[in-house]
mmCIF file of C-alpha atoms in Angstrom:
data_model
loop_
_atom_site.group_PDB
_atom_site.id
_atom_site.type_symbol
_atom_site.label_atom_id
_atom_site.label_comp_id
_atom_site.label_asym_id
_atom_site.label_seq_id
_atom_site.Cartn_x
_atom_site.Cartn_y
_atom_site.Cartn_z
ATOM 1 C CA MET R 297 0.485 83.110 88.437
ATOM 2 C CA ARG R 298 3.852 83.702 86.722
ATOM 3 C CA ALA R 299 4.638 87.357 85.994
ATOM 4 C CA PRO R 300 5.029 88.201 82.315
ATOM 5 C CA LEU R 301 8.544 88.874 81.065
ATOM 6 C CA PRO R 302 9.346 92.486 80.104
ATOM 7 C CA GLN R 303 9.047 93.017 76.362
ATOM 8 C CA PRO R 304 11.840 94.775 74.484
ATOM 9 C CA ARG R 305 11.091 98.333 73.531
ATOM 10 C CA PRO R 306 10.701 98.842 69.798
ATOM 11 C CA GLU R 307 13.018 101.200 68.002
ATOM 12 C CA GLY R 308 11.941 104.782 67.935
ATOM 13 C CA ASN R 309 9.808 104.440 71.050
ATOM 14 C CA ALA R 310 10.393 107.297 73.454
ATOM 15 C CA GLY R 311 8.826 105.567 76.408
ATOM 16 C CA PRO R 312 10.561 104.865 79.711
ATOM 17 C CA ALA R 313 13.461 102.401 79.660
ATOM 18 C CA VAL R 314 12.846 99.018 81.250
ATOM 19 C CA ALA R 315 15.590 97.584 83.502
ATOM 20 C CA VAL R 316 16.615 94.091 82.483
ATOM 21 C CA ALA R 317 17.929 91.784 85.220
ATOM 22 C CA PRO R 318 21.369 90.239 84.550
ATOM 23 C CA ARG R 319 21.391 86.649 83.486
ATOM 24 C CA PRO R 320 22.546 84.139 86.110
ATOM 25 C CA PRO R 321 25.716 82.157 85.287
ATOM 26 C CA VAL R 322 25.055 79.002 83.353
ATOM 27 C CA ALA R 323 26.150 75.837 85.139
ATOM 28 C CA GLY R 324 29.200 74.241 83.551
ATOM 29 C CA ALA R 325 30.197 77.346 81.594
ATOM 30 C CA ALA R 326 33.888 78.361 81.539
ATOM 31 C CA PRO R 327 34.700 81.196 83.979
ATOM 32 C CA VAL R 328 35.541 84.566 82.556
ATOM 33 C CA ALA R 329 39.322 85.060 82.438
ATOM 34 C CA ARG R 330 40.475 87.835 84.735
ATOM 35 C CA ARG R 331 43.642 89.830 84.232
ATOM 36 C CA VAL R 332 46.310 88.655 86.628
ATOM 37 C CA ARG R 333 48.705 91.267 87.932
ATOM 38 C CA ARG R 334 52.339 90.391 87.400
ATOM 39 C CA SER R 335 54.546 90.173 90.462
ATOM 40 C CA TRP R 336 58.082 91.543 90.350
ATOM 41 C CA VAL R 337 59.102 88.860 92.878
ATOM 42 C CA GLY R 338 58.676 85.220 92.035
ATOM 43 C CA ALA R 339 60.369 82.344 90.310
ATOM 44 C CA PRO R 340 63.636 83.700 88.832
ATOM 45 C CA ARG R 341 63.742 83.828 85.067
ATOM 46 C CA PRO R 342 66.950 84.227 83.074
ATOM 47 C CA LEU R 343 67.425 87.707 81.677
ATOM 48 C CA THR R 344 68.002 88.269 78.021
ATOM 49 C CA ARG R 345 71.565 89.053 77.023
ATOM 50 C CA ARG R 346 70.707 92.619 76.043
ATOM 51 C CA ARG R 347 68.829 93.337 79.265
ATOM 52 C CA GLY R 348 71.548 91.763 81.402
ATOM 53 C CA ALA R 349 74.222 93.858 79.695
ATOM 54 C CA ALA R 350 72.134 97.012 80.139
ATOM 55 C CA LEU R 351 71.609 96.353 83.851
ATOM 56 C CA THR R 352 75.305 95.611 84.316
ATOM 57 C CA LEU R 353 76.235 98.890 82.671
ATOM 58 C CA LEU R 354 73.631 100.734 84.723
ATOM 59 C CA SER R 355 75.038 99.317 87.982
ATOM 60 C CA PHE R 356 78.295 101.167 87.244
ATOM 61 C CA LEU R 357 76.725 104.308 85.782
ATOM 62 C CA LEU R 358 74.467 104.992 88.788
ATOM 63 C CA PRO R 359 77.236 105.518 91.401
ATOM 64 C CA LEU R 360 79.401 107.260 88.804
ATOM 65 C CA GLY R 361 76.534 109.607 87.979
ATOM 66 C CA LEU R 362 75.975 110.364 91.668
ATOM 67 C CA TRP R 363 79.687 111.087 92.122
ATOM 68 C CA ALA R 364 79.696 113.371 89.080
ATOM 69 C CA ALA R 365 76.574 115.195 90.257
ATOM 70 C CA VAL R 366 78.071 115.875 93.680
ATOM 71 C CA SER R 367 81.303 117.039 92.057
ATOM 72 C CA TYR R 368 80.010 119.215 89.212
ATOM 73 C CA LEU R 369 76.680 120.603 90.467
ATOM 74 C CA PRO R 370 77.373 123.332 93.061
ATOM 75 C CA PHE R 371 73.811 123.406 94.401
ATOM 76 C CA LEU R 372 73.968 119.760 95.568
ATOM 77 C CA TRP R 373 76.829 119.755 98.049
ATOM 78 C CA HIS R 374 79.718 122.201 97.968
ATOM 79 C CA PRO R 375 80.311 123.189 101.613
ATOM 80 C CA LEU R 376 83.620 124.999 100.973
ATOM 81 C CA VAL R 377 84.860 127.888 98.855
ATOM 82 C CA GLU R 378 88.029 127.562 96.799
ATOM 83 C CA VAL R 379 89.871 130.874 96.825
ATOM 84 C CA THR R 380 90.687 132.128 93.346
ATOM 85 C CA ASN R 381 91.750 135.653 94.358
ATOM 86 C CA PRO R 382 92.603 136.359 98.014
ATOM 87 C CA GLY R 383 92.234 140.130 97.573
ATOM 88 C CA ASP R 384 93.664 141.961 100.562
ATOM 89 C CA VAL R 385 93.103 139.089 103.015
ATOM 90 C CA ALA R 386 96.582 138.190 104.250
ATOM 91 C CA TRP R 387 95.919 134.623 105.424
ATOM 92 C CA MET R 388 94.254 133.468 102.197
ATOM 93 C CA GLU R 389 96.086 131.975 99.224
ATOM 94 C CA PRO R 390 94.912 130.932 95.747
ATOM 95 C CA GLY R 391 93.661 127.351 95.793
ATOM 96 C CA MET R 392 92.922 127.370 99.522
ATOM 97 C CA ARG R 393 89.585 125.872 100.545
ATOM 98 C CA VAL R 394 87.787 127.592 103.414
ATOM 99 C CA PRO R 395 84.316 127.190 104.941
ATOM 100 C CA ARG R 396 81.579 129.315 103.451
ATOM 101 C CA ALA R 397 80.893 131.101 106.736
ATOM 102 C CA ALA R 398 84.536 132.178 107.150
ATOM 103 C CA PHE R 399 84.725 133.300 103.523
ATOM 104 C CA SER R 400 81.540 135.359 103.870
ATOM 105 C CA GLU R 401 82.894 137.034 106.999
ATOM 106 C CA GLU R 402 86.087 138.034 105.204
ATOM 107 C CA VAL R 403 84.100 139.393 102.261
ATOM 108 C CA ALA R 404 81.918 141.457 104.593
ATOM 109 C CA ALA R 405 84.947 142.721 106.526
ATOM 110 C CA ALA R 406 86.749 143.713 103.332
ATOM 111 C CA GLN R 407 83.703 145.570 102.019
ATOM 112 C CA GLY R 408 83.312 147.392 105.322
ATOM 113 C CA ALA R 409 86.981 148.401 105.349
ATOM 114 C CA GLY R 410 86.961 149.403 101.686
ATOM 115 C CA THR R 411 89.662 146.886 100.718
ATOM 116 C CA ALA R 412 89.724 144.301 97.933
ATOM 117 C CA SER R 413 87.359 141.436 98.697
ATOM 118 C CA PRO R 414 88.434 137.836 98.194
ATOM 119 C CA GLU R 415 86.942 135.862 95.340
ATOM 120 C CA GLY R 416 86.204 132.165 95.170
ATOM 121 C CA ARG R 417 84.029 129.419 93.797
ATOM 122 C CA PRO R 418 82.059 126.613 95.482
ATOM 123 C CA ALA R 419 84.146 123.533 96.166
ATOM 124 C CA ASN R 420 84.044 120.181 97.915
ATOM 125 C CA PRO R 421 86.554 119.070 100.564
ATOM 126 C CA VAL R 422 89.952 117.994 99.335
ATOM 127 C CA TYR R 423 89.204 114.345 100.131
ATOM 128 C CA LEU R 424 86.450 114.267 97.466
ATOM 129 C CA PRO R 425 88.089 114.983 94.092
ATOM 130 C CA ALA R 426 86.079 115.108 90.883
ATOM 131 C CA PRO R 427 85.982 112.083 88.548
ATOM 132 C CA HIS R 428 88.161 113.720 85.889
ATOM 133 C CA GLU R 429 90.839 114.482 88.494
ATOM 134 C CA VAL R 430 90.915 110.811 89.521
ATOM 135 C CA VAL R 431 91.160 109.721 85.873
ATOM 136 C CA VAL R 432 94.106 112.056 85.292
ATOM 137 C CA ALA R 433 95.812 110.847 88.476
ATOM 138 C CA PHE R 434 95.139 107.235 87.471
ATOM 139 C CA TRP R 435 96.799 107.663 84.085
ATOM 140 C CA THR R 436 99.703 109.667 85.514
ATOM 141 C CA ALA R 437 100.363 107.146 88.288
ATOM 142 C CA LEU R 438 100.507 104.268 85.788
ATOM 143 C CA SER R 439 102.471 105.956 83.027
ATOM 144 C CA ALA R 440 104.874 108.367 84.723
ATOM 145 C CA PRO R 441 107.355 107.766 87.550
ATOM 146 C CA PRO R 442 106.691 109.667 90.786
ATOM 147 C CA PRO R 443 108.164 113.187 91.023
ATOM 148 C CA GLN R 444 109.453 112.711 94.592
ATOM 149 C CA ARG R 445 112.318 110.366 95.297
ATOM 150 C CA ASP R 446 110.788 108.960 98.466
ATOM 151 C CA THR R 447 107.501 108.129 96.693
ATOM 152 C CA ILE R 448 106.990 104.627 95.366
ATOM 153 C CA TRP R 449 105.628 103.953 91.896
ATOM 154 C CA LEU R 450 102.080 102.630 91.687
ATOM 155 C CA PRO R 451 102.794 99.716 89.275
ATOM 156 C CA ALA R 452 105.693 98.535 91.456
ATOM 157 C CA SER R 453 103.592 98.661 94.622
ATOM 158 C CA LEU R 454 100.715 96.891 92.893
ATOM 159 C CA TRP R 455 102.968 94.090 91.652
ATOM 160 C CA HIS R 456 104.339 93.595 95.151
ATOM 161 C CA SER R 457 100.802 93.324 96.556
ATOM 162 C CA ILE R 458 99.827 90.801 93.875
ATOM 163 C CA GLN R 459 102.755 88.611 94.875
ATOM 164 C CA ILE R 460 101.656 88.730 98.518
ATOM 165 C CA ILE R 461 98.113 87.739 97.501
ATOM 166 C CA VAL R 462 99.300 84.839 95.335
ATOM 167 C CA TRP R 463 101.578 83.394 98.009
ATOM 168 C CA GLY R 464 99.074 83.765 100.849
ATOM 169 C CA PHE R 465 96.076 82.403 98.983
ATOM 170 C CA THR R 466 98.046 79.528 97.461
ATOM 171 C CA ILE R 467 99.312 78.372 100.857
ATOM 172 C CA SER R 468 95.814 78.672 102.304
ATOM 173 C CA SER R 469 94.294 76.674 99.440
ATOM 174 C CA LEU R 470 96.871 73.883 99.542
ATOM 175 C CA VAL R 471 95.750 73.041 103.069
ATOM 176 C CA GLY R 472 92.218 74.411 103.247
ATOM 177 C CA VAL R 473 90.741 72.776 100.138
ATOM 178 C CA PRO R 474 91.718 69.154 100.967
ATOM 179 C CA LEU R 475 90.745 69.602 104.613
ATOM 180 C CA GLY R 476 87.390 71.101 103.631
ATOM 181 C CA ILE R 477 86.670 68.171 101.298
ATOM 182 C CA LEU R 478 87.563 65.677 104.015
ATOM 183 C CA CYS R 479 85.342 67.476 106.535
ATOM 184 C CA GLY R 480 82.444 67.428 104.112
ATOM 185 C CA ALA R 481 82.915 63.763 103.213
ATOM 186 C CA GLN R 482 83.645 62.288 106.652
ATOM 187 C CA PRO R 483 81.534 63.329 109.699
ATOM 188 C CA THR R 484 84.180 62.153 112.185
ATOM 189 C CA ILE R 485 86.845 64.450 110.721
ATOM 190 C CA ALA R 486 84.299 67.275 110.611
ATOM 191 C CA ARG R 487 83.381 66.841 114.273
ATOM 192 C CA LEU R 488 87.058 66.711 115.200
ATOM 193 C CA THR R 489 88.154 69.876 113.333
ATOM 194 C CA GLU R 490 85.191 72.145 112.597
ATOM 195 C CA PRO R 491 84.371 73.226 116.191
ATOM 196 C CA VAL R 492 87.830 74.708 116.732
ATOM 197 C CA ILE R 493 87.811 76.197 113.231
ATOM 198 C CA GLU R 494 84.447 77.815 113.981
ATOM 199 C CA PHE R 495 86.007 79.333 117.098
ATOM 200 C CA VAL R 496 89.220 80.560 115.491
ATOM 201 C CA ARG R 497 87.527 82.123 112.459
ATOM 202 C CA TYR R 498 85.941 84.722 114.746
ATOM 203 C CA LEU R 499 89.357 85.862 115.932
ATOM 204 C CA PRO R 500 90.451 88.914 113.901
ATOM 205 C CA ALA R 501 93.418 88.081 111.711
ATOM 206 C CA PRO R 502 95.198 91.434 112.356
ATOM 207 C CA ALA R 503 95.358 90.484 116.061
ATOM 208 C CA PHE R 504 98.050 87.973 115.107
ATOM 209 C CA GLY R 505 100.183 90.708 113.524
ATOM 210 C CA ALA R 506 102.599 91.271 116.398
ATOM 211 C CA LEU R 507 102.997 87.523 116.881
ATOM 212 C CA MET R 508 103.718 86.989 113.182
ATOM 213 C CA VAL R 509 106.307 89.768 113.206
ATOM 214 C CA ALA R 510 108.036 88.148 116.180
ATOM 215 C CA ILE R 511 108.094 84.775 114.416
ATOM 216 C CA LEU R 512 108.605 85.672 110.738
ATOM 217 C CA GLY R 513 110.350 89.037 110.834
ATOM 218 C CA ILE R 514 109.277 92.440 109.558
ATOM 219 C CA TYR R 515 109.166 91.876 105.799
ATOM 220 C CA ASP R 516 106.735 89.875 103.669
ATOM 221 C CA GLY R 517 106.404 86.831 105.932
ATOM 222 C CA PRO R 518 103.885 88.358 108.367
ATOM 223 C CA LYS R 519 101.813 89.777 105.525
ATOM 224 C CA ILE R 520 101.501 86.374 103.862
ATOM 225 C CA ALA R 521 100.669 84.795 107.215
ATOM 226 C CA ILE R 522 97.855 87.295 107.874
ATOM 227 C CA ILE R 523 96.265 86.480 104.513
ATOM 228 C CA VAL R 524 96.567 82.747 105.265
ATOM 229 C CA ILE R 525 94.935 83.207 108.668
ATOM 230 C CA GLY R 526 92.217 85.430 107.237
ATOM 231 C CA THR R 527 91.178 83.000 104.475
ATOM 232 C CA PHE R 528 92.076 79.497 105.677
ATOM 233 C CA PHE R 529 89.379 78.942 108.303
ATOM 234 C CA GLN R 530 86.552 80.353 106.193
ATOM 235 C CA GLN R 531 87.847 78.303 103.289
ATOM 236 C CA VAL R 532 87.586 75.044 105.193
ATOM 237 C CA LEU R 533 84.021 75.710 106.326
ATOM 238 C CA VAL R 534 82.772 76.929 102.944
ATOM 239 C CA ILE R 535 84.243 73.986 101.042
ATOM 240 C CA ALA R 536 83.015 71.510 103.662
ATOM 241 C CA ASN R 537 79.450 72.786 103.227
ATOM 242 C CA THR R 538 79.834 72.585 99.462
ATOM 243 C CA THR R 539 81.046 68.983 99.698
ATOM 244 C CA ARG R 540 78.027 67.993 101.791
ATOM 245 C CA ARG R 541 75.740 68.967 98.902
ATOM 246 C CA VAL R 542 76.774 65.960 96.839
ATOM 247 C CA ASP R 543 73.753 63.871 95.871
ATOM 248 C CA PRO R 544 73.568 60.921 98.350
ATOM 249 C CA LEU R 545 72.254 58.689 95.583
ATOM 250 C CA LEU R 546 75.468 59.281 93.652
ATOM 251 C CA ILE R 547 77.547 58.186 96.651
ATOM 252 C CA GLU R 548 75.345 55.141 97.240
ATOM 253 C CA ALA R 549 75.740 54.115 93.608
ATOM 254 C CA ALA R 550 79.511 54.460 93.860
ATOM 255 C CA LEU R 551 79.605 52.390 97.052
ATOM 256 C CA THR R 552 77.512 49.700 95.364
ATOM 257 C CA MET R 553 80.018 49.566 92.516
ATOM 258 C CA GLY R 554 82.926 49.094 94.913
ATOM 259 C CA SER R 555 84.365 52.574 95.436
ATOM 260 C CA ARG R 556 85.707 53.102 98.946
ATOM 261 C CA ASN R 557 87.537 55.733 101.019
ATOM 262 C CA LEU R 558 90.033 57.860 99.083
ATOM 263 C CA ARG R 559 89.000 56.340 95.778
ATOM 264 C CA LEU R 560 85.416 57.407 96.453
ATOM 265 C CA ILE R 561 86.589 60.934 97.228
ATOM 266 C CA ARG R 562 88.896 61.135 94.228
ATOM 267 C CA ARG R 563 86.620 59.519 91.629
ATOM 268 C CA VAL R 564 83.137 60.611 92.759
ATOM 269 C CA ILE R 565 82.989 63.390 95.362
ATOM 270 C CA VAL R 566 85.692 65.686 94.002
ATOM 271 C CA PRO R 567 84.431 65.639 90.371
ATOM 272 C CA ALA R 568 80.891 66.307 91.622
ATOM 273 C CA VAL R 569 81.789 69.379 93.682
ATOM 274 C CA LEU R 570 84.771 70.703 91.734
ATOM 275 C CA PRO R 571 82.820 73.345 89.747
ATOM 276 C CA GLN R 572 81.261 74.743 92.920
ATOM 277 C CA ILE R 573 84.594 74.661 94.770
ATOM 278 C CA TYR R 574 86.077 76.631 91.897
ATOM 279 C CA ARG R 575 83.364 79.276 92.327
ATOM 280 C CA ASP R 576 83.939 79.298 96.082
ATOM 281 C CA GLN R 577 87.611 79.987 95.506
ATOM 282 C CA ARG R 578 86.758 82.962 93.320
ATOM 283 C CA ILE R 579 84.758 84.462 96.188
ATOM 284 C CA LEU R 580 87.395 83.684 98.794
ATOM 285 C CA LEU R 581 90.043 85.375 96.650
ATOM 286 C CA GLY R 582 88.174 88.634 97.215
ATOM 287 C CA TRP R 583 88.544 88.126 100.967
ATOM 288 C CA ALA R 584 92.289 87.815 100.472
ATOM 289 C CA TRP R 585 92.368 91.288 98.896
ATOM 290 C CA THR R 586 90.438 92.623 101.883
ATOM 291 C CA TYR R 587 92.981 91.270 104.344
ATOM 292 C CA LEU R 588 95.847 92.583 102.195
ATOM 293 C CA ILE R 589 95.190 96.194 103.209
ATOM 294 C CA VAL R 590 95.624 95.333 106.882
ATOM 295 C CA ALA R 591 98.458 92.862 106.307
ATOM 296 C CA GLU R 592 100.641 95.401 104.510
ATOM 297 C CA LEU R 593 100.539 97.715 107.519
ATOM 298 C CA ILE R 594 102.289 95.075 109.632
ATOM 299 C CA GLY R 595 106.068 95.237 109.850
ATOM 300 C CA THR R 596 107.565 97.358 107.091
ATOM 301 C CA SER R 597 104.977 99.215 105.035
ATOM 302 C CA SER R 598 104.926 98.049 101.447
ATOM 303 C CA GLY R 599 102.736 97.425 98.464
ATOM 304 C CA ILE R 600 99.622 99.257 97.378
ATOM 305 C CA THR R 601 98.696 100.063 100.992
ATOM 306 C CA PHE R 602 101.923 101.986 101.502
ATOM 307 C CA PHE R 603 101.199 103.952 98.324
ATOM 308 C CA ILE R 604 97.708 104.836 99.581
ATOM 309 C CA THR R 605 98.833 105.916 103.058
ATOM 310 C CA GLN R 606 101.725 107.934 101.638
ATOM 311 C CA GLN R 607 99.510 109.806 99.167
ATOM 312 C CA ALA R 608 96.924 110.450 101.883
ATOM 313 C CA ARG R 609 99.659 111.918 104.067
ATOM 314 C CA TYR R 610 100.490 114.390 101.278
ATOM 315 C CA GLN R 611 96.725 115.022 100.772
ATOM 316 C CA HIS R 612 96.921 113.743 97.196
ATOM 317 C CA PHE R 613 93.509 112.161 97.447
ATOM 318 C CA ASP R 614 93.148 111.892 93.687
ATOM 319 C CA ASN R 615 96.037 109.399 93.815
ATOM 320 C CA VAL R 616 94.349 107.611 96.720
ATOM 321 C CA TYR R 617 91.194 107.114 94.686
ATOM 322 C CA ALA R 618 93.282 106.070 91.689
ATOM 323 C CA ALA R 619 95.012 103.360 93.738
ATOM 324 C CA ILE R 620 91.678 102.117 95.094
ATOM 325 C CA LEU R 621 90.364 102.072 91.531
ATOM 326 C CA VAL R 622 93.367 99.990 90.454
ATOM 327 C CA ILE R 623 92.606 97.409 93.146
ATOM 328 C CA GLY R 624 89.014 97.171 91.972
ATOM 329 C CA LEU R 625 90.015 96.847 88.315
ATOM 330 C CA VAL R 626 92.579 94.138 89.060
ATOM 331 C CA GLY R 627 90.041 92.273 91.179
ATOM 332 C CA ILE R 628 87.222 92.371 88.620
ATOM 333 C CA ALA R 629 89.603 91.507 85.778
ATOM 334 C CA THR R 630 90.877 88.511 87.737
ATOM 335 C CA ASP R 631 87.354 87.350 88.503
ATOM 336 C CA ILE R 632 86.276 87.645 84.861
ATOM 337 C CA ALA R 633 89.363 85.744 83.722
ATOM 338 C CA LEU R 634 88.719 82.990 86.267
ATOM 339 C CA ALA R 635 85.072 82.804 85.180
ATOM 340 C CA LEU R 636 86.109 82.341 81.549
ATOM 341 C CA ILE R 637 88.619 79.676 82.533
ATOM 342 C CA GLY R 638 85.934 77.954 84.599
ATOM 343 C CA ARG R 639 83.640 77.751 81.576
ATOM 344 C CA ARG R 640 86.375 75.968 79.673
ATOM 345 C CA LEU R 641 87.240 73.646 82.552
ATOM 346 C CA PHE R 642 83.644 72.793 83.487
ATOM 347 C CA PRO R 643 81.446 73.151 80.395
ATOM 348 C CA TYR R 644 78.889 70.754 81.898
ATOM 349 C CA ALA R 645 78.297 73.172 84.792
ATOM 350 C CA ARG R 646 77.829 76.270 82.641
ATOM 351 C CA ALA R 647 74.141 76.483 83.529
ATOM 352 C CA GLU R 648 75.067 76.884 87.206
ATOM 353 C CA ALA R 649 77.677 79.604 86.657
#
């Protein structure tokens, strides 16, 4: 006998509540939508212009804020004491930076002897100047000639380094770009050249410094040669891999229409990979600046590297940071200018930029 169904309790009834069993899901009914948690890793989506600009600005403000905090907040990291008043301590001078332990010992000794105690304030080591000191040094180095006669001027040294970069990277590109395209387009040429290039690219370019000085002299020749050696072999391999990414169907279509050999490379392969080769060159130009610092130490010291080493020798570390900042600004300005030129040269590849 089937059990009777529970009757609903009328309103106002104070009797015990009757438990009602949940209804089973109806066959064919649409499932209840559940809230899906968003993942912060997945298919990349283009950022909005405002959000991209905000993140770009934040990428610069974060390290700058950390630098400012370390410089201006004494409780974070100020391991030294800058002497403002030496008191009766004979070996101290105003502006001298001493360890906290030594300063505390002198204060205790002066108090015990009844003499004037030294006074000071928390300070960082001399090699970590504050941001405002670097800004002042940056402006002074660019606008005013150096006070010492034997000190070179920052704009003159920077211009000399730019010339070294232009010559070295141009020579490397004149040979490396065509060879890289040929290696990517023809497997026989790639097998003949890429193994030795793979071997040589692991040899440190500065190791050839003494040899370049013996061959090219002590002036700018060895510096240009070091930049060529440092960028040429990587350039060939990077551009060869870029050339191999050409759509095979595009090459097959060109072969069907009668394109062969150099005409195929000139009319089909090069136009297909030229935007990406242009972007590769922008990246490789940054490598040239990296090798510049080592190259300018070979033979006679010159350029921005000589300015940095000379200022470090005098312990003018604010000028050292200013020169490093100049290199970064010139590099990022060059990259932005090349990116804008690339958009004009290759408007059809703007989505890939």
